[in-house]
Tab-separated table of C-alpha atoms in Angstrom:
chain	number	residue	atom	x	y	z
Y	535	UNK	CA	-10.675	1.770	5.788
Y	536	UNK	CA	-12.172	-1.196	3.971
Y	537	UNK	CA	-15.483	-2.753	4.991
Y	538	UNK	CA	-13.767	-5.974	6.021
Y	539	UNK	CA	-11.748	-7.085	9.021
Y	540	UNK	CA	-7.978	-6.861	8.628
Y	541	UNK	CA	-6.133	-10.112	9.064
Y	542	UNK	CA	-5.365	-12.340	6.111
Y	543	UNK	CA	-5.613	-15.905	7.331
Y	544	UNK	CA	-2.191	-17.375	6.641
Y	545	UNK	CA	-1.921	-21.087	5.932
Y	546	UNK	CA	0.868	-22.643	7.979
Y	547	UNK	CA	1.070	-26.137	6.497
Y	548	UNK	CA	4.625	-27.105	5.577
Y	549	UNK	CA	5.488	-28.748	2.288
Y	550	UNK	CA	7.411	-31.896	2.952
Y	551	UNK	CA	10.819	-32.295	1.373
Y	552	UNK	CA	12.842	-30.225	-1.084
Y	553	UNK	CA	13.603	-30.449	-4.785
Y	554	UNK	CA	16.567	-29.400	-6.910
Y	555	UNK	CA	15.813	-27.057	-9.798
Y	556	UNK	CA	17.773	-25.063	-12.361
Y	557	UNK	CA	17.498	-21.301	-11.931
Y	558	UNK	CA	16.248	-19.901	-15.267
Y	559	UNK	CA	18.415	-16.779	-14.984
Y	560	UNK	CA	21.729	-18.115	-13.653
Y	561	UNK	CA	21.567	-21.667	-14.966
Y	562	UNK	CA	22.724	-22.885	-11.558
Y	563	UNK	CA	21.154	-25.739	-9.625
Y	564	UNK	CA	19.527	-24.803	-6.303
Y	565	UNK	CA	17.728	-26.639	-3.507
Y	566	UNK	CA	14.160	-25.427	-3.067
Y	567	UNK	CA	10.832	-26.130	-1.374
Y	568	UNK	CA	9.106	-24.717	-4.473
Y	569	UNK	CA	9.583	-26.188	-7.920
Y	570	UNK	CA	7.875	-24.349	-10.787
Y	571	UNK	CA	4.588	-26.175	-10.322
Y	572	UNK	CA	4.573	-25.239	-6.624
Y	573	UNK	CA	5.466	-21.628	-7.439
Y	574	UNK	CA	2.456	-21.356	-9.726
Y	575	UNK	CA	0.107	-23.072	-7.269
Y	576	UNK	CA	1.216	-21.052	-4.267
Y	577	UNK	CA	1.223	-17.821	-6.260
Y	578	UNK	CA	-2.347	-18.474	-7.400
Y	579	UNK	CA	-3.526	-19.052	-3.814
Y	580	UNK	CA	-1.715	-15.987	-2.497
Y	581	UNK	CA	-3.058	-13.899	-5.400
Y	582	UNK	CA	-6.603	-14.481	-4.171
Y	583	UNK	CA	-5.608	-13.374	-0.683
Y	584	UNK	CA	-3.900	-10.223	-1.997
Y	585	UNK	CA	-6.998	-9.281	-4.023
Y	586	UNK	CA	-9.214	-9.919	-1.002
Y	587	UNK	CA	-7.067	-7.733	1.218
Y	588	UNK	CA	-6.009	-4.871	-1.058
Y	589	UNK	CA	-8.447	-4.977	-3.978
Y	590	UNK	CA	-7.896	-4.528	-7.701
Y	591	UNK	CA	-8.516	-1.025	-9.034
Y	592	UNK	CA	-11.916	-1.037	-10.749
Y	593	UNK	CA	-10.838	0.431	-14.079
Y	594	UNK	CA	-10.844	-2.201	-16.872
Y	595	UNK	CA	-9.200	0.168	-19.365
Y	596	UNK	CA	-6.219	0.871	-17.082
Y	597	UNK	CA	-5.953	-2.785	-16.051
Y	598	UNK	CA	-5.805	-3.791	-19.728
Y	599	UNK	CA	-3.120	-1.191	-20.453
Y	600	UNK	CA	-0.872	-2.356	-17.598
Y	601	UNK	CA	-1.452	-6.015	-18.409
Y	602	UNK	CA	-0.534	-5.495	-22.068
Y	603	UNK	CA	2.690	-3.728	-21.076
Y	604	UNK	CA	3.538	-6.408	-18.543
Y	605	UNK	CA	2.862	-9.239	-20.983
Y	606	UNK	CA	5.202	-7.679	-23.559
Y	607	UNK	CA	7.978	-7.420	-20.971
Y	608	UNK	CA	7.364	-10.927	-19.645
Y	609	UNK	CA	7.432	-12.408	-23.158
Y	610	UNK	CA	11.041	-11.229	-23.461
Y	611	UNK	CA	12.020	-12.482	-20.008
Y	612	UNK	CA	13.785	-15.663	-18.896
Y	613	UNK	CA	10.435	-17.292	-18.057
Y	614	UNK	CA	8.170	-16.470	-20.964
Y	615	UNK	CA	6.546	-19.875	-20.455
Y	616	UNK	CA	4.738	-18.740	-17.288
Y	617	UNK	CA	1.143	-17.531	-17.360
Y	618	UNK	CA	1.767	-13.972	-16.191
Y	619	UNK	CA	-0.738	-11.774	-14.350
Y	620	UNK	CA	-0.404	-8.000	-13.919
Y	621	UNK	CA	-2.753	-6.137	-11.588
Y	622	UNK	CA	-3.213	-2.493	-10.613
Y	623	UNK	CA	-3.908	-2.462	-6.865
Y	624	UNK	CA	-6.435	0.058	-5.519
Y	625	UNK	CA	-4.053	1.852	-3.179
Y	626	UNK	CA	-2.690	5.413	-3.011
Y	627	UNK	CA	0.641	4.089	-1.708
Y	628	UNK	CA	3.669	4.247	-4.018
Y	629	UNK	CA	4.380	0.569	-4.365
Y	630	UNK	CA	4.972	-2.505	-6.520
Y	631	UNK	CA	5.534	-6.134	-5.586
Y	632	UNK	CA	5.476	-9.664	-7.008
Y	633	UNK	CA	4.504	-13.197	-6.018
Y	634	UNK	CA	6.094	-16.428	-7.242
Y	635	UNK	CA	4.597	-17.991	-10.335
Y	636	UNK	CA	4.110	-14.812	-12.388
Y	637	UNK	CA	1.933	-12.438	-10.316
Y	638	UNK	CA	2.981	-8.763	-10.427
Y	639	UNK	CA	1.238	-5.783	-8.801
Y	640	UNK	CA	1.581	-2.001	-9.095
Y	641	UNK	CA	-0.486	0.517	-7.142
Y	642	UNK	CA	-2.362	3.371	-8.770
Y	643	UNK	CA	-0.439	5.574	-6.322
Y	644	UNK	CA	2.808	4.563	-7.987
Y	645	UNK	CA	1.310	5.127	-11.434
Y	646	UNK	CA	0.330	8.686	-10.455
Y	647	UNK	CA	4.026	9.463	-9.929
Y	648	UNK	CA	5.401	7.848	-13.094
Y	649	UNK	CA	6.009	10.056	-16.122
Y	650	UNK	CA	5.936	7.619	-19.021
Y	651	UNK	CA	5.255	4.081	-20.161
Y	652	UNK	CA	9.010	3.440	-20.047
Y	653	UNK	CA	9.096	4.498	-16.380
Y	654	UNK	CA	6.334	2.043	-15.541
Y	655	UNK	CA	8.089	-0.610	-17.618
Y	656	UNK	CA	11.172	-0.105	-15.429
Y	657	UNK	CA	9.167	-0.839	-12.291
Y	658	UNK	CA	7.399	-3.849	-13.813
Y	659	UNK	CA	10.636	-5.166	-15.304
Y	660	UNK	CA	12.259	-5.105	-11.871
Y	661	UNK	CA	9.369	-7.084	-10.374
Y	662	UNK	CA	9.424	-9.567	-13.273
Y	663	UNK	CA	13.110	-10.025	-12.456
Y	664	UNK	CA	12.237	-11.135	-8.930
Y	665	UNK	CA	9.981	-13.825	-10.407
Y	666	UNK	CA	12.297	-14.999	-13.193
Y	667	UNK	CA	15.229	-15.323	-10.763
Y	668	UNK	CA	12.977	-17.266	-8.347
Y	669	UNK	CA	13.577	-14.849	-5.461
Y	670	UNK	CA	10.199	-15.624	-3.878
Y	671	UNK	CA	10.947	-19.353	-3.961
Y	672	UNK	CA	14.371	-18.702	-2.440
Y	673	UNK	CA	12.779	-16.668	0.346
Y	674	UNK	CA	10.197	-19.386	0.999
Y	675	UNK	CA	12.985	-21.957	1.208
Y	676	UNK	CA	14.844	-19.834	3.785
Y	677	UNK	CA	11.693	-19.282	5.802
Y	678	UNK	CA	10.758	-22.962	5.846
Y	679	UNK	CA	13.429	-23.366	8.527
Y	680	UNK	CA	11.597	-20.723	10.561
Y	681	UNK	CA	8.483	-22.877	10.626
Y	682	UNK	CA	6.475	-21.036	7.973
Y	683	UNK	CA	4.430	-22.912	5.411
Y	684	UNK	CA	5.091	-22.037	1.783
Y	685	UNK	CA	1.802	-20.173	1.293
Y	686	UNK	CA	2.371	-18.312	4.543
Y	687	UNK	CA	5.867	-17.307	3.428
Y	688	UNK	CA	4.527	-16.302	0.011
Y	689	UNK	CA	1.819	-14.017	1.399
Y	690	UNK	CA	4.102	-12.708	4.124
Y	691	UNK	CA	6.643	-11.801	1.450
Y	692	UNK	CA	4.024	-9.707	-0.311
Y	693	UNK	CA	2.981	-8.080	2.968
Y	694	UNK	CA	6.587	-7.195	3.733
Y	695	UNK	CA	6.833	-5.437	0.388
Y	696	UNK	CA	3.496	-3.665	0.728
Y	697	UNK	CA	3.816	-2.557	4.354
Y	698	UNK	CA	7.491	-2.917	5.191
Y	699	UNK	CA	8.983	-5.263	7.785
Y	700	UNK	CA	7.433	-3.378	10.714
Y	701	UNK	CA	3.940	-3.636	9.241
Y	702	UNK	CA	4.269	-7.382	8.876
Y	703	UNK	CA	5.483	-8.132	12.396
Y	704	UNK	CA	2.020	-8.951	13.733
Y	705	UNK	CA	1.262	-11.093	10.716
Y	706	UNK	CA	4.527	-12.960	11.152
Y	707	UNK	CA	3.700	-13.715	14.780
Y	708	UNK	CA	0.269	-14.943	13.732
Y	709	UNK	CA	1.958	-17.604	11.621
Y	710	UNK	CA	4.738	-18.489	14.008
Y	711	UNK	CA	5.297	-16.892	17.405
Y	712	UNK	CA	8.972	-17.831	17.228
Y	713	UNK	CA	9.825	-15.976	14.023
Y	714	UNK	CA	11.657	-12.693	14.577
Y	715	UNK	CA	10.761	-9.848	12.219
Y	716	UNK	CA	14.467	-9.391	11.487
Y	717	UNK	CA	14.747	-12.961	10.260
Y	718	UNK	CA	11.589	-12.838	8.155
Y	719	UNK	CA	13.132	-10.171	5.972
Y	720	UNK	CA	12.452	-8.884	2.492
Y	721	UNK	CA	14.660	-9.522	-0.522
Y	722	UNK	CA	18.400	-9.462	0.060
Y	723	UNK	CA	20.600	-6.724	-1.384
Y	724	UNK	CA	22.002	-9.215	-3.922
Y	725	UNK	CA	18.484	-10.134	-5.013
Y	726	UNK	CA	17.552	-6.464	-5.419
Y	727	UNK	CA	20.667	-5.842	-7.482
Y	728	UNK	CA	19.900	-8.844	-9.665
Y	729	UNK	CA	16.305	-7.657	-10.179
Y	730	UNK	CA	17.604	-4.204	-11.176
Y	731	UNK	CA	19.982	-5.774	-13.690
Y	732	UNK	CA	17.227	-7.951	-15.117
Y	733	UNK	CA	14.833	-4.997	-15.260
Y	734	UNK	CA	17.360	-3.057	-17.364
Y	735	UNK	CA	17.804	-6.066	-19.634
Y	736	UNK	CA	14.047	-6.522	-20.135
Y	737	UNK	CA	13.636	-2.817	-20.944
Y	738	UNK	CA	16.319	-3.013	-23.618
Y	739	UNK	CA	14.786	-6.194	-25.087
Y	740	UNK	CA	11.508	-4.290	-25.479
Y	741	UNK	CA	13.097	-1.208	-27.070
Y	742	UNK	CA	12.832	0.982	-23.949
Y	743	UNK	CA	15.914	2.862	-22.789
Y	744	UNK	CA	17.213	1.187	-19.582
Y	745	UNK	CA	18.063	4.686	-18.309
Y	746	UNK	CA	14.361	4.985	-17.447
Y	747	UNK	CA	15.122	2.876	-14.368
Y	748	UNK	CA	17.307	5.752	-13.168
Y	749	UNK	CA	14.381	8.134	-13.673
Y	750	UNK	CA	12.146	5.861	-11.585
Y	751	UNK	CA	14.542	5.904	-8.632
Y	752	UNK	CA	14.859	9.686	-8.851
Y	753	UNK	CA	11.077	10.134	-8.906
Y	754	UNK	CA	10.717	7.931	-5.857
Y	755	UNK	CA	13.538	9.682	-4.018
Y	756	UNK	CA	11.756	12.990	-4.698
Y	757	UNK	CA	8.658	11.507	-3.079
Y	758	UNK	CA	10.742	10.553	-0.058
Y	759	UNK	CA	12.168	14.097	0.100
Y	760	UNK	CA	8.674	15.590	-0.153
Y	761	UNK	CA	7.503	13.474	2.802
Y	762	UNK	CA	10.490	14.639	4.853
Y	763	UNK	CA	9.995	18.306	3.880
Y	764	UNK	CA	6.289	18.137	4.739
Y	765	UNK	CA	6.978	16.566	8.133
Y	766	UNK	CA	9.553	19.233	9.012
Y	767	UNK	CA	7.173	22.015	7.935
Y	768	UNK	CA	4.548	20.568	10.289
Y	769	UNK	CA	7.002	20.156	13.159
Y	770	UNK	CA	6.999	16.360	12.895
Y	771	UNK	CA	9.869	13.895	12.681
Y	772	UNK	CA	10.498	12.864	9.042
Y	773	UNK	CA	8.837	9.487	8.436
Y	774	UNK	CA	10.670	6.271	7.786
Y	775	UNK	CA	10.674	5.094	4.204
Y	776	UNK	CA	7.411	3.493	3.124
Y	777	UNK	CA	6.121	1.549	0.172
Y	778	UNK	CA	8.420	0.678	-2.702
Y	779	UNK	CA	11.424	2.497	-1.244
Y	780	UNK	CA	11.088	0.686	2.087
Y	781	UNK	CA	11.353	-2.782	0.588
Y	782	UNK	CA	13.671	-1.827	-2.284
Y	783	UNK	CA	16.851	-0.255	-0.830
Y	784	UNK	CA	17.390	3.193	-2.309
Y	785	UNK	CA	20.879	4.162	-1.227
Y	786	UNK	CA	23.478	5.779	-3.490
Y	787	UNK	CA	25.179	2.448	-4.171
Y	788	UNK	CA	22.007	1.080	-5.708
Y	789	UNK	CA	21.584	4.152	-7.899
Y	790	UNK	CA	25.213	3.824	-9.034
Y	791	UNK	CA	24.622	0.173	-9.898
Y	792	UNK	CA	21.571	1.018	-11.998
Y	793	UNK	CA	23.564	3.689	-13.868
Y	794	UNK	CA	26.192	1.045	-14.652
Y	795	UNK	CA	23.575	-1.503	-15.770
Y	796	UNK	CA	21.942	1.055	-18.060
Y	797	UNK	CA	25.293	2.119	-19.526
Y	798	UNK	CA	25.874	-1.417	-20.802
Y	799	UNK	CA	23.094	-0.954	-23.375
Y	800	UNK	CA	24.018	1.293	-26.286
Y	801	UNK	CA	21.119	0.693	-28.683
Y	802	UNK	CA	18.803	3.216	-30.280
Y	803	UNK	CA	15.549	3.070	-28.398
Y	804	UNK	CA	12.009	3.906	-29.416
Y	805	UNK	CA	9.392	6.239	-28.036
Y	806	UNK	CA	9.223	6.164	-24.227
Y	807	UNK	CA	5.428	6.215	-24.522
Y	808	UNK	CA	4.709	9.397	-22.597
Y	809	UNK	CA	1.607	10.329	-24.624
Y	810	UNK	CA	0.192	6.799	-24.322
Y	811	UNK	CA	0.839	6.803	-20.593
Y	812	UNK	CA	-0.792	10.163	-20.002
Y	813	UNK	CA	-3.868	9.001	-21.898
Y	814	UNK	CA	-3.998	5.783	-19.854
Y	815	UNK	CA	-3.931	7.494	-16.442
Y	816	UNK	CA	-6.289	10.355	-17.354
Y	817	UNK	CA	-9.323	10.022	-15.058
Y	818	UNK	CA	-7.593	7.699	-12.561
Y	819	UNK	CA	-8.544	8.062	-8.889
Y	820	UNK	CA	-5.935	10.039	-6.952
Y	821	UNK	CA	-5.416	9.569	-3.224
Y	822	UNK	CA	-8.012	7.682	-1.211
Y	823	UNK	CA	-10.813	5.967	-3.108
Y	824	UNK	CA	-14.532	5.783	-2.439
Y	825	UNK	CA	-14.101	2.192	-1.226
Y	826	UNK	CA	-11.394	3.195	1.260
Y	827	UNK	CA	-13.075	6.344	2.523
Y	828	UNK	CA	-11.637	9.826	2.036
Y	829	UNK	CA	-9.950	12.292	4.388
Y	830	UNK	CA	-10.730	15.974	3.960
Y	831	UNK	CA	-8.947	18.051	6.586
Y	832	UNK	CA	-10.111	16.824	10.002
Y	833	UNK	CA	-13.066	14.965	8.474
Y	834	UNK	CA	-13.302	11.371	7.327
Y	835	UNK	CA	-16.120	10.180	5.060
Y	836	UNK	CA	-16.871	6.604	4.025
Y	837	UNK	CA	-19.747	6.550	1.567
Y	838	UNK	CA	-20.080	2.740	1.146
Y	839	UNK	CA	-20.217	2.299	4.939
Y	840	UNK	CA	-22.453	5.361	5.349
Y	841	UNK	CA	-20.427	6.901	8.201
Y	842	UNK	CA	-18.424	10.041	8.962
Y	843	UNK	CA	-16.014	11.184	11.697
Y	844	UNK	CA	-14.384	14.478	12.657
Y	845	UNK	CA	-11.059	14.724	14.478
Y	846	UNK	CA	-10.733	17.228	17.339
Y	847	UNK	CA	-8.913	20.502	16.667
Y	848	UNK	CA	-5.179	19.858	16.327
Y	849	UNK	CA	-5.673	16.130	15.705
Y	850	UNK	CA	-5.260	14.342	12.386
Y	851	UNK	CA	-6.935	11.511	10.501
Y	852	UNK	CA	-4.888	8.458	9.525
Y	853	UNK	CA	-6.712	6.170	7.094
Y	854	UNK	CA	-5.476	2.700	6.155
Y	855	UNK	CA	-6.891	-0.506	4.779
Y	856	UNK	CA	-7.265	-1.840	8.315
Y	857	UNK	CA	-8.863	1.044	10.175
Y	858	UNK	CA	-9.202	4.793	10.448
Y	859	UNK	CA	-7.514	6.485	13.404
Y	860	UNK	CA	-8.073	9.971	14.804
Y	861	UNK	CA	-4.695	10.739	16.414
Y	862	UNK	CA	-3.525	13.537	18.704
Y	863	UNK	CA	-0.674	15.905	17.849
Y	864	UNK	CA	1.792	13.996	20.056
Y	865	UNK	CA	0.941	10.771	18.243
Y	866	UNK	CA	0.610	8.891	21.525
Y	867	UNK	CA	-3.189	8.518	21.757
Y	868	UNK	CA	-6.259	8.387	19.581
Y	869	UNK	CA	-9.509	6.726	18.569
Y	870	UNK	CA	-9.200	3.708	16.264
Y	871	UNK	CA	-12.304	2.747	14.294
Y	872	UNK	CA	-12.740	-0.650	12.629
Y	873	UNK	CA	-15.532	-2.614	11.006
Y	874	UNK	CA	-16.203	-5.808	12.937
Y	875	UNK	CA	-16.713	-9.092	11.054
Y	876	UNK	CA	-20.107	-10.820	11.367
Y	877	UNK	CA	-18.465	-13.646	13.312
Y	878	UNK	CA	-17.650	-11.201	16.131
Y	879	UNK	CA	-21.244	-11.471	17.329
Y	880	UNK	CA	-24.820	-10.329	16.754
Y	881	UNK	CA	-25.306	-8.097	19.811
Y	882	UNK	CA	-23.090	-5.598	21.580
Y	883	UNK	CA	-22.806	-7.794	24.663
Y	884	UNK	CA	-21.922	-10.814	22.562
Y	885	UNK	CA	-19.255	-8.852	20.667
Y	886	UNK	CA	-17.703	-7.536	23.878
Y	887	UNK	CA	-17.693	-11.058	25.275
Y	888	UNK	CA	-16.248	-12.689	22.134
Y	889	UNK	CA	-13.667	-10.103	21.139
Y	890	UNK	CA	-12.371	-8.899	24.493
Y	891	UNK	CA	-13.283	-11.627	26.996
Y	892	UNK	CA	-13.516	-9.071	29.791
Y	893	UNK	CA	-12.659	-10.451	33.204
Y	894	UNK	CA	-14.055	-7.410	34.964
Y	895	UNK	CA	-15.474	-4.104	33.864
Y	896	UNK	CA	-18.539	-1.985	33.256
Y	897	UNK	CA	-20.752	-1.209	30.296
Y	898	UNK	CA	-22.907	1.794	29.435
Y	899	UNK	CA	-25.619	2.169	26.761
Y	900	UNK	CA	-25.482	5.338	24.707
Y	901	UNK	CA	-26.094	6.759	21.230
Y	902	UNK	CA	-23.569	8.099	18.733
Y	903	UNK	CA	-25.539	10.306	16.396
Y	904	UNK	CA	-28.503	8.071	15.595
Y	905	UNK	CA	-26.457	4.884	16.110
Y	906	UNK	CA	-27.085	2.685	19.171
Y	907	UNK	CA	-23.845	2.029	21.027
Y	908	UNK	CA	-22.373	0.371	24.105
Y	909	UNK	CA	-19.314	1.764	25.843
Y	910	UNK	CA	-17.232	-0.553	27.988
Y	911	UNK	CA	-14.067	-0.424	30.077
Y	912	UNK	CA	-12.388	-3.211	31.976
Y	913	UNK	CA	-9.586	-5.742	32.112
Y	914	UNK	CA	-8.878	-8.285	29.401
Y	915	UNK	CA	-6.034	-10.697	28.671
Y	916	UNK	CA	-3.832	-10.621	25.585
Y	917	UNK	CA	-2.520	-13.659	23.731
Y	918	UNK	CA	0.370	-13.969	26.149
Y	919	UNK	CA	-2.080	-14.150	29.050
Y	920	UNK	CA	-1.137	-10.744	30.418
Y	921	UNK	CA	-3.870	-8.585	31.958
Y	922	UNK	CA	-4.434	-5.272	30.206
Y	923	UNK	CA	-6.899	-2.431	30.556
Y	924	UNK	CA	-9.214	-1.887	27.582
Y	925	UNK	CA	-11.729	0.822	26.783
Y	926	UNK	CA	-13.873	0.971	23.658
Y	927	UNK	CA	-17.346	1.394	22.230
Y	928	UNK	CA	-19.314	-0.909	19.960
Y	929	UNK	CA	-21.785	0.873	17.670
Y	930	UNK	CA	-24.296	-0.441	15.160
Y	931	UNK	CA	-24.318	1.586	11.965
Y	932	UNK	CA	-26.028	1.423	8.567
Y	933	UNK	CA	-27.038	-2.001	7.217
Y	934	UNK	CA	-26.818	-3.356	10.793
Y	935	UNK	CA	-23.020	-3.326	10.495
Y	936	UNK	CA	-21.076	-3.255	13.777
Y	937	UNK	CA	-18.139	-0.917	14.400
Y	938	UNK	CA	-15.487	-0.947	17.106
Y	939	UNK	CA	-14.268	2.437	18.377
Y	940	UNK	CA	-11.162	1.635	20.398
Y	941	UNK	CA	-9.437	4.001	22.840
Y	942	UNK	CA	-5.765	3.575	21.933
Y	943	UNK	CA	-2.761	5.084	23.713
Y	944	UNK	CA	0.940	4.570	24.300
Y	945	UNK	CA	0.350	4.126	28.031
Y	946	UNK	CA	-2.216	4.799	30.750
Y	947	UNK	CA	-0.971	8.349	31.298
Y	948	UNK	CA	-1.319	9.255	27.620
Y	949	UNK	CA	-4.820	7.787	27.592
Y	950	UNK	CA	-5.810	9.802	30.644
Y	951	UNK	CA	-4.507	13.033	29.080
Y	952	UNK	CA	-6.357	12.398	25.823
Y	953	UNK	CA	-9.575	10.798	27.105
Y	954	UNK	CA	-11.756	13.900	26.786
Y	955	UNK	CA	-10.644	14.512	23.213
Y	956	UNK	CA	-11.054	10.821	22.365
Y	957	UNK	CA	-14.635	11.078	23.593
Y	958	UNK	CA	-15.079	14.173	21.455
Y	959	UNK	CA	-13.823	12.217	18.445
Y	960	UNK	CA	-16.105	9.313	19.307
Y	961	UNK	CA	-19.117	11.628	19.600
Y	962	UNK	CA	-18.522	12.764	15.999
Y	963	UNK	CA	-19.255	9.240	14.687
Y	964	UNK	CA	-22.411	9.763	12.629
Y	965	UNK	CA	-24.421	8.809	9.553
Y	966	UNK	CA	-23.394	10.605	6.362
Y	967	UNK	CA	-25.379	13.778	5.749
Y	968	UNK	CA	-26.032	15.187	2.280
Y	969	UNK	CA	-23.228	17.684	2.893
Y	970	UNK	CA	-20.913	14.844	3.919
Y	971	UNK	CA	-21.778	12.906	0.756
Y	972	UNK	CA	-20.830	15.877	-1.404
Y	973	UNK	CA	-17.489	16.164	0.414
Y	974	UNK	CA	-16.855	12.409	0.081
Y	975	UNK	CA	-16.145	12.600	-3.665
Y	976	UNK	CA	-12.664	11.170	-4.390
Y	977	UNK	CA	-10.096	13.222	-6.280
Y	978	UNK	CA	-9.337	12.442	-9.912
Y	979	UNK	CA	-6.112	12.767	-11.914
Y	980	UNK	CA	-6.477	14.749	-15.145
Y	981	UNK	CA	-3.941	15.495	-17.877
Y	982	UNK	CA	-3.883	19.034	-19.275
Y	983	UNK	CA	-1.421	21.100	-21.355
Y	984	UNK	CA	1.067	23.093	-19.292
Y	985	UNK	CA	0.196	26.767	-19.710
Y	986	UNK	CA	1.299	30.237	-18.729
Y	987	UNK	CA	0.995	30.775	-14.975
Y	988	UNK	CA	2.492	27.360	-14.371
Y	989	UNK	CA	2.253	25.459	-11.118
Y	990	UNK	CA	1.450	28.507	-8.930
Y	991	UNK	CA	-1.691	29.108	-10.990
Y	992	UNK	CA	-2.620	25.410	-11.014
Y	993	UNK	CA	-2.101	25.231	-7.243
Y	994	UNK	CA	-4.693	27.964	-6.681
Y	995	UNK	CA	-7.268	25.810	-8.492
Y	996	UNK	CA	-6.273	22.553	-6.809
Y	997	UNK	CA	-8.197	20.807	-3.993
Y	998	UNK	CA	-4.971	19.351	-2.605
Y	999	UNK	CA	-4.290	20.346	1.025
Y	1000	UNK	CA	-1.117	21.752	2.538
Y	1001	UNK	CA	1.270	22.808	-0.219
Y	1002	UNK	CA	-0.539	21.982	-3.477
Y	1003	UNK	CA	2.195	23.483	-5.670
Y	1004	UNK	CA	4.769	21.130	-4.149
Y	1005	UNK	CA	2.452	18.154	-4.620
Y	1006	UNK	CA	1.752	19.047	-8.253
Y	1007	UNK	CA	5.466	19.401	-8.911
Y	1008	UNK	CA	6.020	16.050	-7.226
Y	1009	UNK	CA	3.566	14.090	-9.366
Y	1010	UNK	CA	4.971	15.766	-12.482
Y	1011	UNK	CA	8.590	14.874	-11.800
Y	1012	UNK	CA	9.871	18.413	-11.177
Y	1013	UNK	CA	9.859	18.579	-7.385
Y	1014	UNK	CA	13.594	19.323	-7.373
Y	1015	UNK	CA	13.121	22.176	-9.858
Y	1016	UNK	CA	12.549	22.974	-13.513
Y	1017	UNK	CA	9.445	23.506	-15.622
Y	1018	UNK	CA	7.717	21.367	-18.265
Y	1019	UNK	CA	7.755	22.777	-21.818
Y	1020	UNK	CA	4.669	24.906	-22.639
Y	1021	UNK	CA	1.889	22.766	-24.088
Y	1022	UNK	CA	3.276	19.478	-22.730
Y	1023	UNK	CA	0.655	17.321	-21.012
Y	1024	UNK	CA	0.979	17.369	-17.240
Y	1025	UNK	CA	-1.020	15.891	-14.354
Y	1026	UNK	CA	-3.412	17.901	-12.204
Y	1027	UNK	CA	-5.845	16.834	-9.489
Y	1028	UNK	CA	-9.537	17.737	-9.569
């Protein structure tokens, strides 16, 4: 959970008229709402919004390493004339995405699962391919007919890639109530295939074996399998694809295509850069960061905000950039905690009035830990004018920052069943203690030689929850089986 309110404000101004440009990759003429100058301008604007929302990872050494790799790949691309920007995003998600005009992003979560510089180059090369083939501009042109402004379409495209189509539905409706999530879609299958082909070409041009793109897909499919295995072990339904796999189709046909693209290149390739890569990621934050708050079992700690929460027995913590939620086992009710923006109001009554516009209801003063709070329940109206019951608490925490603790549920019956436990979760909202601060330390990725005792021994020393051996195998590319050679550098979590 970041210490800022969620929504990116999307500009909805339309650019008048279209232009005809030559696609740098195909050489074909195409009608567009974004010529190259517009691509660069809109990409620059959207870049600022992406940084504001997701944040760049605060590690200059790693940023420089990724930028240098990206610049080398871009220099050999079809649009070497662009001023390219490569950013590591401070997110544990396994993801990569691009904006028009030369803006490419990879998450540190994705980097934790890559095995070499060539693997990372495969991901970056694919995203460069989206830019060189003008896929973002093509998407913006399609979406212009849906009533989206170019900047709105540009940012929405990035959101679709980061969060998947479902995660962008609310944002899409913010821009245009008439746009269906199915219409505002991510890249087409043809565009993905073209980006894969271009990624293989850019790898070969930079003396990396294009077969590394196959390795990337296999690593990511292992991550998908791990998520499914973990869910089944916990008695949950396997999750839908998320992150890079959600927005980049991962079916067998795509893997077959990449094998064919790679087979077209028969050159002798150089070092895949495994040693360089391992040195670059040594010391990188793993999982949630200090700025996002960390989950440790049923506890959530956010050192910058100075707060902590504990989920009831049998409940789980779900932390995201927008909020932290304490959710019941059924997944149909929970407590959702958000930081309120200053514009929401200065007092609890003003916040309740401004944010919820209660038509009827009751309020109650109370304390959560040492924090003053106001609980309220009543009837409000949503954007469609429909009456709905709401129940929540506003609390004032450290630095006079206001928090909203919202009682969320699938329906009134689920809320009634969970209300006592939601109140228990709410009552755990507290200032960080010294013990909490010690537990709030983020995990760090370290590279060490693989030694006798292997992953079972490393798992016994690992802070990772659940099945640490499986997670260590996953981040080292051997989830499906096998062992690294003795003495080879591998990744561990401390």
